[in-house]
Each structure stands twice: as structure tokens, then as C-alpha cells.
Coordinates of C-alpha atoms and ligand atoms in Angstrom, one line a residue:
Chain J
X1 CA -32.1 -45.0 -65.3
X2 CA -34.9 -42.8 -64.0
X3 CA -38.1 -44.0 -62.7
X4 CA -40.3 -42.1 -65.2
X5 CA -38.5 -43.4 -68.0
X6 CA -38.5 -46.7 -67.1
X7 CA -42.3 -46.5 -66.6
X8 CA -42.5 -45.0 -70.3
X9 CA -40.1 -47.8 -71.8
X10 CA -42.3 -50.8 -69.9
X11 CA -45.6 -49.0 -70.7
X12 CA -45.7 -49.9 -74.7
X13 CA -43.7 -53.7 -73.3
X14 CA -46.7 -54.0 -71.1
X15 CA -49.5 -52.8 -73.0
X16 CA -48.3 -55.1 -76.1
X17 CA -49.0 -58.3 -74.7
X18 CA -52.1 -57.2 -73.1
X19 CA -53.4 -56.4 -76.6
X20 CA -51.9 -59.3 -78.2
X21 CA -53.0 -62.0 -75.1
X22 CA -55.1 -60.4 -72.6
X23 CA -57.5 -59.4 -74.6
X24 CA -57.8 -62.0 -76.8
X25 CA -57.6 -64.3 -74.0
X26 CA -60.8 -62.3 -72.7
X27 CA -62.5 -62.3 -75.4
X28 CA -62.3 -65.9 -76.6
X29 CA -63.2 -66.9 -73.6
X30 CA -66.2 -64.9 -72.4
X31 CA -67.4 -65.9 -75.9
X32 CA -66.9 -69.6 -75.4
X33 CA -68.4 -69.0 -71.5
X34 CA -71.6 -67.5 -73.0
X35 CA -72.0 -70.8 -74.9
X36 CA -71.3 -73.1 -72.8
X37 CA -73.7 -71.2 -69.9
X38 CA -76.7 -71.0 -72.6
X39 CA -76.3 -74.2 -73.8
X40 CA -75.9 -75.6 -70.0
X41 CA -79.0 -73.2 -69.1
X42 CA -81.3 -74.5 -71.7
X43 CA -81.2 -78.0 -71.0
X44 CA -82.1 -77.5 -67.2
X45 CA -84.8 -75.5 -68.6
X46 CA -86.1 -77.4 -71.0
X47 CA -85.9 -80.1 -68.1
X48 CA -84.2 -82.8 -69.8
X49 CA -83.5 -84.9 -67.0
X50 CA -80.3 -86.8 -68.1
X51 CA -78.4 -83.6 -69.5
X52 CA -80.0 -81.4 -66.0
X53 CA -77.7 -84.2 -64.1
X54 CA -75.3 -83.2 -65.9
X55 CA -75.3 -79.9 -65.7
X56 CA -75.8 -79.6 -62.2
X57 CA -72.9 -81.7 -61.6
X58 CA -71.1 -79.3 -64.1
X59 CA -71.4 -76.1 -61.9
X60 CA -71.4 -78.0 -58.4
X61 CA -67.9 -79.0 -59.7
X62 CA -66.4 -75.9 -61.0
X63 CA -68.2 -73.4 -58.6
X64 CA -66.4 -75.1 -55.5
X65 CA -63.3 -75.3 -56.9
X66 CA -60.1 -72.6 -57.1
X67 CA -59.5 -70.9 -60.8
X68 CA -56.0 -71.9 -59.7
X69 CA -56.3 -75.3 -59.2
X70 CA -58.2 -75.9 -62.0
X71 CA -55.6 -74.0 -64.3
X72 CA -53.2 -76.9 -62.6
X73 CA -54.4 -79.3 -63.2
X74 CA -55.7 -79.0 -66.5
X75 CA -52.0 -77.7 -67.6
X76 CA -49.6 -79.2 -65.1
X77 CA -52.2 -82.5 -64.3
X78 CA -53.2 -83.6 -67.9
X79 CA -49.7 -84.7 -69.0
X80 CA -49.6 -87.0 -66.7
X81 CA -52.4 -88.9 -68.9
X82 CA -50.8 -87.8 -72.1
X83 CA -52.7 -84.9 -72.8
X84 CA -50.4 -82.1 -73.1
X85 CA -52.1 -78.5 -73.9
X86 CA -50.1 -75.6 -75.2
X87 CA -50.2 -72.7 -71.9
X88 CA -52.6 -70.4 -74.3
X89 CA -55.7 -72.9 -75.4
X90 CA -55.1 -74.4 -71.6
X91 CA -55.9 -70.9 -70.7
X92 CA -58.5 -70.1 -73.2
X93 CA -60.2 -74.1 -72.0
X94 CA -60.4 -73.6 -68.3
X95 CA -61.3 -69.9 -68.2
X96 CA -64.5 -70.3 -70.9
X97 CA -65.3 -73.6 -68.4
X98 CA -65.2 -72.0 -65.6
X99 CA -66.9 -68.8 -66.5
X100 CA -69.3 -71.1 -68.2
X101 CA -70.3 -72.7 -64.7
X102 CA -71.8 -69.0 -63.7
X103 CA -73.0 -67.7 -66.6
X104 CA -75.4 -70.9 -66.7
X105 CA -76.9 -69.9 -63.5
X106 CA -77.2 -66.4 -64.3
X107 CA -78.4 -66.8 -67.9
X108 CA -80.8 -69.6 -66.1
X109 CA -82.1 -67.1 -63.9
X110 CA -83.0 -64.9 -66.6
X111 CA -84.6 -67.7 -68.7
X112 CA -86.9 -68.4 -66.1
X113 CA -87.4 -64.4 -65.6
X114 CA -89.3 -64.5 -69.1
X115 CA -93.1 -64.9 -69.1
X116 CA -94.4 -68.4 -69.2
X117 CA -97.4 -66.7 -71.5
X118 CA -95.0 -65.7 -74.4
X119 CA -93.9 -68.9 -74.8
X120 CA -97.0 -70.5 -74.8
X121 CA -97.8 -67.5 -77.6
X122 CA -94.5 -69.1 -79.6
X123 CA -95.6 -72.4 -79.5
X124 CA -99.6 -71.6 -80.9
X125 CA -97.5 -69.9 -83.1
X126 CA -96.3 -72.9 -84.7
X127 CA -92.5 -72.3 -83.0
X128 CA -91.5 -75.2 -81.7
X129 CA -88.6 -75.2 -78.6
X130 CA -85.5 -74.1 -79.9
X131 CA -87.1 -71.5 -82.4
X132 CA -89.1 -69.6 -79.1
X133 CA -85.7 -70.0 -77.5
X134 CA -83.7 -68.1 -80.1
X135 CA -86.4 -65.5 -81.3
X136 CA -88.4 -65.2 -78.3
X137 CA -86.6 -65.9 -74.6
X138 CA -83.0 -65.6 -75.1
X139 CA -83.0 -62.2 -76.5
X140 CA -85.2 -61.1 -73.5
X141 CA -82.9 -62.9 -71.4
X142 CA -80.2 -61.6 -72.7
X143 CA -81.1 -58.3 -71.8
X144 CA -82.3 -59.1 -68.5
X145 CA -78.6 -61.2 -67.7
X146 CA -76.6 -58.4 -69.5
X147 CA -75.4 -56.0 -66.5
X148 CA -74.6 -59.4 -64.5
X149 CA -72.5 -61.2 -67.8
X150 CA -70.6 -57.6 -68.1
X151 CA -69.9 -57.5 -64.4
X152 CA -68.2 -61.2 -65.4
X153 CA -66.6 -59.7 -68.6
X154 CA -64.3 -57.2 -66.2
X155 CA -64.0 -59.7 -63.6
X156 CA -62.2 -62.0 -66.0
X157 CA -60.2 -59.5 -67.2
X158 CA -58.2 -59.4 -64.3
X159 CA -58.4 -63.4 -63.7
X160 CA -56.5 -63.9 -66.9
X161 CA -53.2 -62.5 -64.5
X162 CA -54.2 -66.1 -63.1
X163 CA -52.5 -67.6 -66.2
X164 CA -49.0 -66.3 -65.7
X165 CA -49.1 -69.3 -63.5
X166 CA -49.5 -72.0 -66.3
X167 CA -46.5 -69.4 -68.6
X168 CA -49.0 -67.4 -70.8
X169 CA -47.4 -64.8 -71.8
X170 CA -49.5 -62.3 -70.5
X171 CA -49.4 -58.4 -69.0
X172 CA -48.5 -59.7 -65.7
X173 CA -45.8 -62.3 -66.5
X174 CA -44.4 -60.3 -68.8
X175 CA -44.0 -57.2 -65.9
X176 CA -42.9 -59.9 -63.1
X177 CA -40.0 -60.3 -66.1
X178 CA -39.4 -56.8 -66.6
X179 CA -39.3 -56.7 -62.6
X180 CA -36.5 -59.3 -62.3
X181 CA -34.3 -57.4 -64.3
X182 CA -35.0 -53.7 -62.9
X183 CA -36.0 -54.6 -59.1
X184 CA -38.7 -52.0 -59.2
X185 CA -41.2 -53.6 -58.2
X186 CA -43.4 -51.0 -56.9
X187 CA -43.7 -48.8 -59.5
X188 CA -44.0 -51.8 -62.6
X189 CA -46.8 -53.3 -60.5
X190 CA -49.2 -50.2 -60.1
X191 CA -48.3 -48.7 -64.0
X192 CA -49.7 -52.8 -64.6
X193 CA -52.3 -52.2 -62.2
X194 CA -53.4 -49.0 -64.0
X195 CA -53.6 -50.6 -67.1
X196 CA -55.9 -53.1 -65.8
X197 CA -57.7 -50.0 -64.6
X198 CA -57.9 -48.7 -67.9
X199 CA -59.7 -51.5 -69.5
X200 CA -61.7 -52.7 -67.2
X201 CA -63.2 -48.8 -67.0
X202 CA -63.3 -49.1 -71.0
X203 CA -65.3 -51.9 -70.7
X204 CA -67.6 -50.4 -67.8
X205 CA -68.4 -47.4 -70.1
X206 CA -69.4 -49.9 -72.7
X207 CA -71.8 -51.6 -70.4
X208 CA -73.4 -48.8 -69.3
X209 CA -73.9 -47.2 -73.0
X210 CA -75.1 -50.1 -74.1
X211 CA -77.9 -50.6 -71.5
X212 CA -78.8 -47.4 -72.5
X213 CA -78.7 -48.7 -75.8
X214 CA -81.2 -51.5 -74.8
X215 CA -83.5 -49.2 -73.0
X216 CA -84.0 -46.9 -75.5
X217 CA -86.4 -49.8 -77.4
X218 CA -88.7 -49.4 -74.6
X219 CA -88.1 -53.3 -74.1
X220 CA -86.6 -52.8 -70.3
X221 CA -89.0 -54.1 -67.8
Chain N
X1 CA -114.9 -79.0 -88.2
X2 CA -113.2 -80.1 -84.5
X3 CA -114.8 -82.4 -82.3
X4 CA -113.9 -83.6 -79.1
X5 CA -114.9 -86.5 -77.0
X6 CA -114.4 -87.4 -73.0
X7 CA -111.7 -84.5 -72.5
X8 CA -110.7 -85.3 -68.8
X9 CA -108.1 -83.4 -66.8
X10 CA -106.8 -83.7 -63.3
X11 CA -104.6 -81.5 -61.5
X12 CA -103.2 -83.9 -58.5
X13 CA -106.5 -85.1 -57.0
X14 CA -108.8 -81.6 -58.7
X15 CA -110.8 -83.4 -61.4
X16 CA -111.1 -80.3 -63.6
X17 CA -112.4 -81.7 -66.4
X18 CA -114.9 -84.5 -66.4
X19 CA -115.6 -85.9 -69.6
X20 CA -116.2 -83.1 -71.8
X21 CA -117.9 -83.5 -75.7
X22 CA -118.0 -80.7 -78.2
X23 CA -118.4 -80.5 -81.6
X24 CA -117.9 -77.2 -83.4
X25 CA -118.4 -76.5 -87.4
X26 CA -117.1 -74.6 -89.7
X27 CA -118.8 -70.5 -89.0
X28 CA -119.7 -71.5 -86.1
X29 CA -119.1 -68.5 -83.1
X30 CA -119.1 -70.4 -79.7
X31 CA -119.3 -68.6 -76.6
X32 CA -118.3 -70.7 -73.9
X33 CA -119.8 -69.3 -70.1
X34 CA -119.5 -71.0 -66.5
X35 CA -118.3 -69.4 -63.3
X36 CA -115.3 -68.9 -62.2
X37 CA -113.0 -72.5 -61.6
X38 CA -115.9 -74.6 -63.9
X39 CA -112.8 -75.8 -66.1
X40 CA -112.9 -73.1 -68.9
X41 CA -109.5 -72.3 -69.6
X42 CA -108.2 -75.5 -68.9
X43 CA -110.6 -77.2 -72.0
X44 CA -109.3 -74.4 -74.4
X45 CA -105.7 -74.9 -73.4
X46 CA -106.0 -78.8 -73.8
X47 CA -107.6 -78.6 -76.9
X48 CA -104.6 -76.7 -78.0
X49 CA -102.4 -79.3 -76.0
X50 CA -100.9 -76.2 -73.9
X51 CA -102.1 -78.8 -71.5
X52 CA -102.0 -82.4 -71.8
X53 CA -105.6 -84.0 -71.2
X54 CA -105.3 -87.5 -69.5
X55 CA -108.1 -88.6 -71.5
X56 CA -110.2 -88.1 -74.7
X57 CA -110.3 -88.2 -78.6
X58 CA -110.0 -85.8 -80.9
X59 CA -111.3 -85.3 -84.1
X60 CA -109.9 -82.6 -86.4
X61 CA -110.4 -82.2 -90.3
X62 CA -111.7 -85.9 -90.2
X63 CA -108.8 -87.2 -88.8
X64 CA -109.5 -88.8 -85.2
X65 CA -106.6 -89.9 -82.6
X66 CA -106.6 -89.9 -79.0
X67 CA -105.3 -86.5 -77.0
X68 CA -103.6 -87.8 -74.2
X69 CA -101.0 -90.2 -76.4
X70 CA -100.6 -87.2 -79.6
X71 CA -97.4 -87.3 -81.2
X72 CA -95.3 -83.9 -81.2
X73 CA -96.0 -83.7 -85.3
X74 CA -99.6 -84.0 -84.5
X75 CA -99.4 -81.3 -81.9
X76 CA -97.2 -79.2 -84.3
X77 CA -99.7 -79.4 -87.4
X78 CA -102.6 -78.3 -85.4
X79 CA -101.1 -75.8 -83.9
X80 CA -100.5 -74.5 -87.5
X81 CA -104.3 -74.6 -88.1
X82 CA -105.6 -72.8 -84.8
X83 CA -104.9 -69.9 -82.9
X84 CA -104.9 -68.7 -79.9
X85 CA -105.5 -65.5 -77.9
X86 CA -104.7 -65.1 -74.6
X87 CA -106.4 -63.1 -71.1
X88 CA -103.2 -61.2 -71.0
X89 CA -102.3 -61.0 -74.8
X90 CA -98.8 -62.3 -74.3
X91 CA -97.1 -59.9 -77.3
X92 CA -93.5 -60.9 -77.3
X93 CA -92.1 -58.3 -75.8
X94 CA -88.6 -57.6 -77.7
X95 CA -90.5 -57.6 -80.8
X96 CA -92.4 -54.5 -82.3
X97 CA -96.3 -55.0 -83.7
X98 CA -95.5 -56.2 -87.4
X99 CA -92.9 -58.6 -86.3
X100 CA -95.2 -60.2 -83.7
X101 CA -97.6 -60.7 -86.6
X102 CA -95.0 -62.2 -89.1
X103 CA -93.2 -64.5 -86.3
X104 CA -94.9 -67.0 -86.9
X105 CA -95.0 -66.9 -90.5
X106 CA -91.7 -65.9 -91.2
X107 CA -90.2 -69.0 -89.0
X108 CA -92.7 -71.9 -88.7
X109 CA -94.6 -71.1 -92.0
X110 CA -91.1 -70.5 -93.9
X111 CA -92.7 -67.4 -95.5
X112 CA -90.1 -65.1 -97.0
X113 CA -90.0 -61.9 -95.0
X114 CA -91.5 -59.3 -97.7
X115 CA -94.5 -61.8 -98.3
X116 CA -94.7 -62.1 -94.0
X117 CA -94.8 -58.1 -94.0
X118 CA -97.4 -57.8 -96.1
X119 CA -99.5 -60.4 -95.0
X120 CA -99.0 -58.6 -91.4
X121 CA -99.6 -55.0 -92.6
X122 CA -102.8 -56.1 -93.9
X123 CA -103.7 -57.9 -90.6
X124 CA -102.6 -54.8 -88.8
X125 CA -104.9 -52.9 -90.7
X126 CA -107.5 -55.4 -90.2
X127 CA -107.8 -54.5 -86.4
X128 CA -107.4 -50.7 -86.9
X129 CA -103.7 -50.2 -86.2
X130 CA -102.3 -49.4 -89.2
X131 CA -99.9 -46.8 -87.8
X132 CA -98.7 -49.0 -85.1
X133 CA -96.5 -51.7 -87.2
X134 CA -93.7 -50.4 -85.4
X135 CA -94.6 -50.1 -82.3
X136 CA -93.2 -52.6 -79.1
X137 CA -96.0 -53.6 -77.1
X138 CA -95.1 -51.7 -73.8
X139 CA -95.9 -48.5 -76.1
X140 CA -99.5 -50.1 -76.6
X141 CA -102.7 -49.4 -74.6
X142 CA -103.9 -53.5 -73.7
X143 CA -106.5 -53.0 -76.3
X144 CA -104.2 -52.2 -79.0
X145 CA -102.3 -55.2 -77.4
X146 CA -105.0 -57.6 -77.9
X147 CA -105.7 -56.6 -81.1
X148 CA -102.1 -57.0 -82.3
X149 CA -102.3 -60.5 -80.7
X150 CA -105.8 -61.2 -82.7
X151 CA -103.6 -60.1 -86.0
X152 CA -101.0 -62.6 -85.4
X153 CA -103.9 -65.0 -84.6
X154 CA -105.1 -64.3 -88.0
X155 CA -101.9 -64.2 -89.6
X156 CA -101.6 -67.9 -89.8
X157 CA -105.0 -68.2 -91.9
X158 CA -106.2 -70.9 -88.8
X159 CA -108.9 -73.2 -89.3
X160 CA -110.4 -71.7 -85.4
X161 CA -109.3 -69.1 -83.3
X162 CA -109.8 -70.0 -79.3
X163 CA -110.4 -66.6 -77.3
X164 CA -109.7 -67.1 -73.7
X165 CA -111.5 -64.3 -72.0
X166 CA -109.7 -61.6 -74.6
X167 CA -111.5 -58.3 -72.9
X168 CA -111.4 -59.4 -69.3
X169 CA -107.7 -58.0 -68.8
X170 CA -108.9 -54.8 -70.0
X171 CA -110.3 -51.3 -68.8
X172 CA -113.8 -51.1 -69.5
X173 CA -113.3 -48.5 -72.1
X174 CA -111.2 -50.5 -74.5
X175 CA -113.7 -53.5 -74.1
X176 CA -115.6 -52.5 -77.2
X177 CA -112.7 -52.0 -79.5
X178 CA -111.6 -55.7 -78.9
X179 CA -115.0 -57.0 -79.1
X180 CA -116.1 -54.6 -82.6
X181 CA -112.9 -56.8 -84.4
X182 CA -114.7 -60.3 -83.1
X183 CA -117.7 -59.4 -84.2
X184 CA -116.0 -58.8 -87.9
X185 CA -114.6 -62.2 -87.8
X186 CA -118.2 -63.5 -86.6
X187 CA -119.6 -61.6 -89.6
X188 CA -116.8 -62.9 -92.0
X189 CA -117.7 -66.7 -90.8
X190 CA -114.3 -67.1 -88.5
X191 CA -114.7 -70.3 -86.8
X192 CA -114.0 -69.3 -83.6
X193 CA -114.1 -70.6 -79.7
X194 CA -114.4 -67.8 -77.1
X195 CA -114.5 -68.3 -73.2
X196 CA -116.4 -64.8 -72.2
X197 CA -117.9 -62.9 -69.3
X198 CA -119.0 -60.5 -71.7
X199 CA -123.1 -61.4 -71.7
X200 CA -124.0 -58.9 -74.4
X201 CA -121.5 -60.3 -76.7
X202 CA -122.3 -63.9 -76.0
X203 CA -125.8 -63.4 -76.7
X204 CA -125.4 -60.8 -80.2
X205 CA -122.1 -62.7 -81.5
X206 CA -122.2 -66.0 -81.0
X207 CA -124.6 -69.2 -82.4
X208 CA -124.1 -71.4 -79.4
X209 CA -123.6 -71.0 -76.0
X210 CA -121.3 -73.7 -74.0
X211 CA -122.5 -73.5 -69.8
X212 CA -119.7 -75.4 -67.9
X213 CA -119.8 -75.7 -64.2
X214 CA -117.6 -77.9 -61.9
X215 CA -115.6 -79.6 -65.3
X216 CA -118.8 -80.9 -66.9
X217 CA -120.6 -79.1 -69.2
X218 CA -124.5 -78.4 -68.3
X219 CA -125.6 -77.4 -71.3
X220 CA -124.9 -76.7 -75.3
X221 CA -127.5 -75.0 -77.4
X222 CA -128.2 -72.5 -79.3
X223 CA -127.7 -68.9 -78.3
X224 CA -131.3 -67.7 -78.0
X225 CA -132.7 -71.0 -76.5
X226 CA -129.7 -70.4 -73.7
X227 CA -130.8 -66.7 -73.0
X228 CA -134.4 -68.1 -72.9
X229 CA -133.6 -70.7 -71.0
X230 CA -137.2 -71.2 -68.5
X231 CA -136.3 -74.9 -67.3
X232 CA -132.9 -74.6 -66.0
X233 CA -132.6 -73.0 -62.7
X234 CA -129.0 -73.2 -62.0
X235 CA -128.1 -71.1 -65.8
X236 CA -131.0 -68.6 -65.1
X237 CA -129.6 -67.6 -61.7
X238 CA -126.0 -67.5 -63.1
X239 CA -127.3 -65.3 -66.5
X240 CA -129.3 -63.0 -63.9
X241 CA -126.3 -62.7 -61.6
X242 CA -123.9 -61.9 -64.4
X243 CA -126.5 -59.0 -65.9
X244 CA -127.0 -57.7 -62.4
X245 CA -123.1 -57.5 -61.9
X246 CA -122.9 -55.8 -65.8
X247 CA -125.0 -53.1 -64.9
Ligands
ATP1 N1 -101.8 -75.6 -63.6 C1 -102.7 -75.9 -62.6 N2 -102.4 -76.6 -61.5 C2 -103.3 -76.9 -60.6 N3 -104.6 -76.5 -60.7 C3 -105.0 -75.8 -61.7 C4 -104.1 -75.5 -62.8 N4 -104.8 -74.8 -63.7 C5 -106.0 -74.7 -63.3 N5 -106.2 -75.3 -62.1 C6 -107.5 -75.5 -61.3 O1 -108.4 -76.0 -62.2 C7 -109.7 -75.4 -62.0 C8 -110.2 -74.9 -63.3 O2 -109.4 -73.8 -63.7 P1 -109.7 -73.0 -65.0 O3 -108.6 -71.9 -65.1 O4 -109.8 -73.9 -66.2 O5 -111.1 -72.3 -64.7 P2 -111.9 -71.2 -65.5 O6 -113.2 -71.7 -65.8 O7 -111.1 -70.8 -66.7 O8 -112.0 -70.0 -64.4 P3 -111.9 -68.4 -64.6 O9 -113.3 -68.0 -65.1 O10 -111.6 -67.9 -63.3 O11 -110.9 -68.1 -65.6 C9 -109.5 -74.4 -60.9 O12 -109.9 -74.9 -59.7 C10 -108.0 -74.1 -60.9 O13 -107.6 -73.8 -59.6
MG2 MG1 -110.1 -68.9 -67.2

């Protein structure tokens, strides 16, 4: 069997689970990360003093720790104590935790980025915390955080490899399998390499049209 | 209308308020002058509980309670019956003109968006920017700025509006614009609280003048017995000084 055509048979074997898992995977995720960082943001910034504790302790926690380890021992750890997680929702609950450890201190950064004025506007307004949060700062933040959160986005794109190592079914376990059987290594690795390529230059193109996007409204500062 | 009683405020070991009273009635324009650092600001912010006071009573719409120990409710309903404009207008900045205006209405006054628009076109058009509703705030000069933030002042049909120096952010040649929509509301009986460098429009707009210096205030009388002042030396040095510096 040729080279080439083994490359054109694995492409579509390849591609398939990164549709089905990777991307998923991603997208869950991020999307549980960006809630998890605004929710942990907002209570240091609203300097409630019990739930700041805790969410300094949060980050200090995951930021020094390995992806790796953490994927461990949530998956390979927890069944020790009777909690046994299927590989995929082990995968989906340690990447949107630890993604959710940064996001909070760069969503936090661009709370406190926001003029102190508006939000003193929102409250004669009659707002009270939450509603200046939602229609006021986070938007504004949002934009100001956005080119760092995408940066994360792509970033974790290429993490999720990490959960071959748990048995998610992903791009790169399913190419080490392909690998085992056809001992071309070389050639499996850089057509999976590529297709991380692909996205993760999909996703850069999206990031850049839509800071354009945001620009546009004359709202950049 | 709003009174208030022994307002004191500290800052670490700065006493920058020491004990103010003020009573204010319904029409009534007050200019509020001092020099720079007499406490100005920080009264108008307190009385708005931007700031917390340490010390002083309050009494608004006949209702009296003590500032420093006001419940969040408290703060919350007066907040829905004053307004306040700011040095540096503080538009919010993802929103466009019209939706500054209707914020407030829309989400603390539970006004259904159509009825919010229209009360904010009209407020719009109120201050002369009637072809601006769409408009975000860095596409405004800072006049039309601060007279979007007057409109959502109005918006909320409050009780007073406090003005904390509204023109002194602003190149000369937008001053008038801002102060020709004050005067309106002075001529439609606004109640209305203004700190103000501005010496001609203290002394043509308002009904009493407010002197502050050093967190006390000096004196509280009408506007023409202020600019007439003979007896006190320490205001007729500070109104010479500020007409000198005008000119
Ligand atoms: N948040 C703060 N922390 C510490 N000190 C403050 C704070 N806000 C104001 N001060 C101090 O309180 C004093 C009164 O300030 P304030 O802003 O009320 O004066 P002002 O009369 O409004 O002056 P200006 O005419 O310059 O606006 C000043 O000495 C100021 O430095
Ligand atoms: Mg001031």
C-alpha cells in the first residue's frame, strides 16, 4: 500500500473523530471555561471576601498544576473514592476547570479595565450589581478579553490530544491506532498535525474577522 | 424636598466633610461653589450614597433615616428618584445614545422597550440631538456627551438632578450648549443640585448659592445676597478671583 493512499484512506478516519470529539470537546468546554472564569471573576470583583478565598485558592491550585495530572487523577484517581467518570465528561470536566482557572484572571483583568465612572452611571441609574455587570461591564469586558480568550480557544484545541491519555476517542488516539497497525508513523503524525493546523488557522481567521467585527461599532478603545 | 443633616465624611485621617446641613425644595436651582478640595464632590456623591457618609440624617419625601446605617432598598429607591451627571459624563460606552437613555428604564424601571424608546427620543430631542439616537458616544463631541448623559438623567422623571461640575470637562466652546439645556430645566422648575465653576451661570441660574470651604459650609443664601456679599471677606476674594480667572 502506497503512502499517498494511505494518507487519503486515514484522512476522512482522522478527520471523523475530530469532528465528532475534538470539536465538541472544544467547544463544550471553552463554553463551560467562560463560565466558570466569569463567575470566578465577578465574585473577586465584587470583593466578596468568603467566595474571593475561594477563588484565589481555585486558580493557585489549578495554575500550578500539570493538564496531565489533573486529567489523572480526576479519571484514573476518583475511582478510588467511588467516583467513576466516563473518559468523555472526565475530559469535558477537567479541561472547562482548568481553562476556567485563566480565563478568570484574564476576564478579571478586563473587568477591572472598565471605567469605575460607568458603573457608578449604572447604579444612579437604578441598576443594581448584577444588572451593570451584564448590560454594562461584561460586554465591554468581553471585548477587551476577546483576542486573549481566542488565543485560549486554539490553545485548547491542541490540549484535547492531552485526553488520549484518559481513552477519549479523539484525532490523536485514534492515529496512534491507525499507527500500530501501518508503522507509519511519520507520515500519520504530520497529515494529524496538519489537521490541527487547519483548525486552529480556521479559528484564527474567525478571531481576527470578528475583532474587526467589534471594531467596526466604534466601541474599541 | 431633601434635607440633610451633619453629613460627615473622612477619608483615613482627611475630615472632608464636617457636619454639613442643607435643605433644598422643590424648583429650587442650587449652585454649590468652594475651591478646589472644600468637599464638593464628595457631599454630592454621599448624598447619592456613591459614597458612604460616616455620619448624618437624611430626610427625603418626609421620610427621615440615618445615611451612614441605609439599607440597600433605601439606597435603591432613591436612586430611582435622583439623578446624577457626572465631570466626565460616563456614557456607557458599548451602548449607542437612545439606549443610554432607556437603560435605565428599560431594566430598573421594567419599562417595555417601545414605551423606553419613546420616552428617550423625546429626551434626546429635549437636549438638541435628535439625529444622534444612534450614535455610540466615542462618535460624540463631550458636549453632545453630556447632554446625552443629562437625557438619561431625565429619563427617570427624578425628583433632583445633582450636576457635578457638568461643563468643566469641556472645551470652552461647547460650555454654552450644556449650560442653555440647564437653564431650560431651571426655567421648567427642575429641582436641581449643581457643583459649578461656571460664575455667570451660578449667579443667572440658580436661587441659592452653597460656599463650601475646607468640608464646612460658609455660607447658604440667596443668589443675589451671595454676589453682593459686602461682610464676608473670605467669599469676596474667592468670587473676585474666579471673575478675574473667567475673563
Ligand atoms: N476616594 C478618596 N480617597 C481619599 N481622599 C479623597 C477621596 N475622594 C476625595 N478625597 C479628598 O477629599 C477632599 C475633597 O475632595 P472633593 O473631590 O470632594 O473636592 P471638590 O470640592 O469636589 O474639589 P474640586 O473642585 O477639585 O472638584 C480632597 O482633599 C480629596 O483629595
Ligand atoms: Mg469635585
Amino acid at each position: 500500500m502506497s503512502i499517498l493512499k494511505l494518507l487519503a484512506d486515514s484522512f476522512m478516519r482522522i478527520l471523523l473523530p475530530g469532528l465528532r470529539v475534538t470539536i465538541p470537546l472544544t467547544l463544550i468546554s471553552f463554553v463551560l471555561s467562560l463560565i466558570i472564569g466569569t463567575i470566578t471573576a465577578l465574585v473577586q470583583f465584587a470583593n466578596i471576601r468568603f467566595l474571593k478565598t475561594l477563588a484565589r485558592f481555585y486558580i493557585w491550585v489549578i495554575r500550578g498544576t500539570p493538564l496531565l495530572i489533573q486529567l489523572f487523577v480526576v479519571f484514573y484517581g476518583l475511582p478510588n473514592v467511588g467516583i467513576v467518570i466516563d473518559p468523555l465528561p472526565a475530559a469535558i470536566i477537567v479541561f472547562s476547570i482548568n481553562e476556567g482557572a485563566y480565563s478568570a484572571e484574564t476576564i478579571r483583568g478586563a473587568l477591572e479595565s472598565i471605567p469605575k465612572g460607568q458603573i457608578e452611571a449604572g447604579y444612579c441609574c437604578g441598576l443594581n450589581f448584577l444588572q451593570v455587570m451584564w448590560h454594562i461591564v461584561l460586554p465591554q469586558a468581553f471585548r477587551v478579553a476577546f483576542p486573549s480568550l481566542a488565543n485560549s480557544l486554539i490553545a485548547m484545541v491542541k490540549n484535547t490530544s492531552l485526553a488520549a491519555n484518559i481513552t477519549v476517542m479523539e484525532m490523536f488516539m485514534v492515529t496512534q491506532q491507525i499507527v500500530a497497525r501501518t508503522y507509519q508513523a511519520l507520515a500519520l503524525y504530520l497529515e494529524l498535525a496538519f489537521i490541527y493546523l487547519m483548525i486552529s488557522t480556521i479559528l484564527t481567521k474567525l478571531q481576527t474577522y470578528l475583532e474587526g467585527r467589534f471594531n467596526e461599532r466604534g466601541i474599541q478603545r | 424636598m431633601i434635607e440633610v443633616k451633619g453629613i460627615r465624611k473622612r477619608f483615613g485621617n482627611l475630615e472632608v466633610l464636617k457636619g454639613i446641613d442643607l435643605k433644598i425644595n422643590k424648583g429650587d436651582v442650587v449652585a454649590i461653589l468652594g475651591p478646589s478640595g472644600s468637599g464638593k464632590t464628595t457631599l454630592l456623591r454621599c448624598m447619592n450614597f456613591l459614597e458612604k457618609c460616616d455620619e448624618g440624617q437624611m430626610i427625603f419625601d418626609d421620610e427621615e433615616f440615618a445615611m451612614a446605617s441605609v439599607s440597600n432598598k433605601k439606597i435603591h429607591e432613591i436612586r430611582n428618584k435622583t439623578a446624577f451627571v457626572f465631570q466626565s459624563f460616563n456614557l456607557f460606552a458599548n451602548k449607542t445614545a437612545l439606549e443610554n437613555v432607556t437603560l435605565g428604564l428599560k431594566v430598573a424601571k421594567k419599562i417595555n422597550k417601545a414605551e423606553a424608546d419613546e420616552i428617550g427620543k423625546k429626551m434626546l430631542d429635549k437636549v438638541g440631538l435628535e439625529d444622534k439616537y444612534n450614535a455610540y458616544p466615542s462618535q460624540l463631541s463631550g458636549g453632545q456627551q453630556q447632554r446625552v448623559a443629562i437625557a438619561r438623567a431625565l429619563a427617570g422623571n427624578p425628583e433632583i438632578i445633582y450636576f457635578d461640575e457638568p461643563t468643566s470637562a469641556l472645551d470652552p466652546e461647547l460650555i454654552g450648549e450644556v449650560l442653555r439645556v440647564i437653564k431650560e430645566l431651571a426655567d421648567e422648575q427642575m429641582t436641581m443640585l449643581v457643583v459649578t465653576h461656571e460664575m455667570n451661570f451660578a449667579r443667572h441660574i440658580s436661587n441659592r448659592v452653597v460656599f463650601m470651604e475646607n468640608g464646612s459650609i460658609l455660607e447658604n443664601c440667596e443668589t443675589d445676597k451671595f454676589f453682593n456679599n459686602r461682610t464676608n471677606e473670605r467669599i469676596r476674594s474667592f468670587i473676585a478671583n474666579i471673575m478675574q480667572k473667567g475673563e
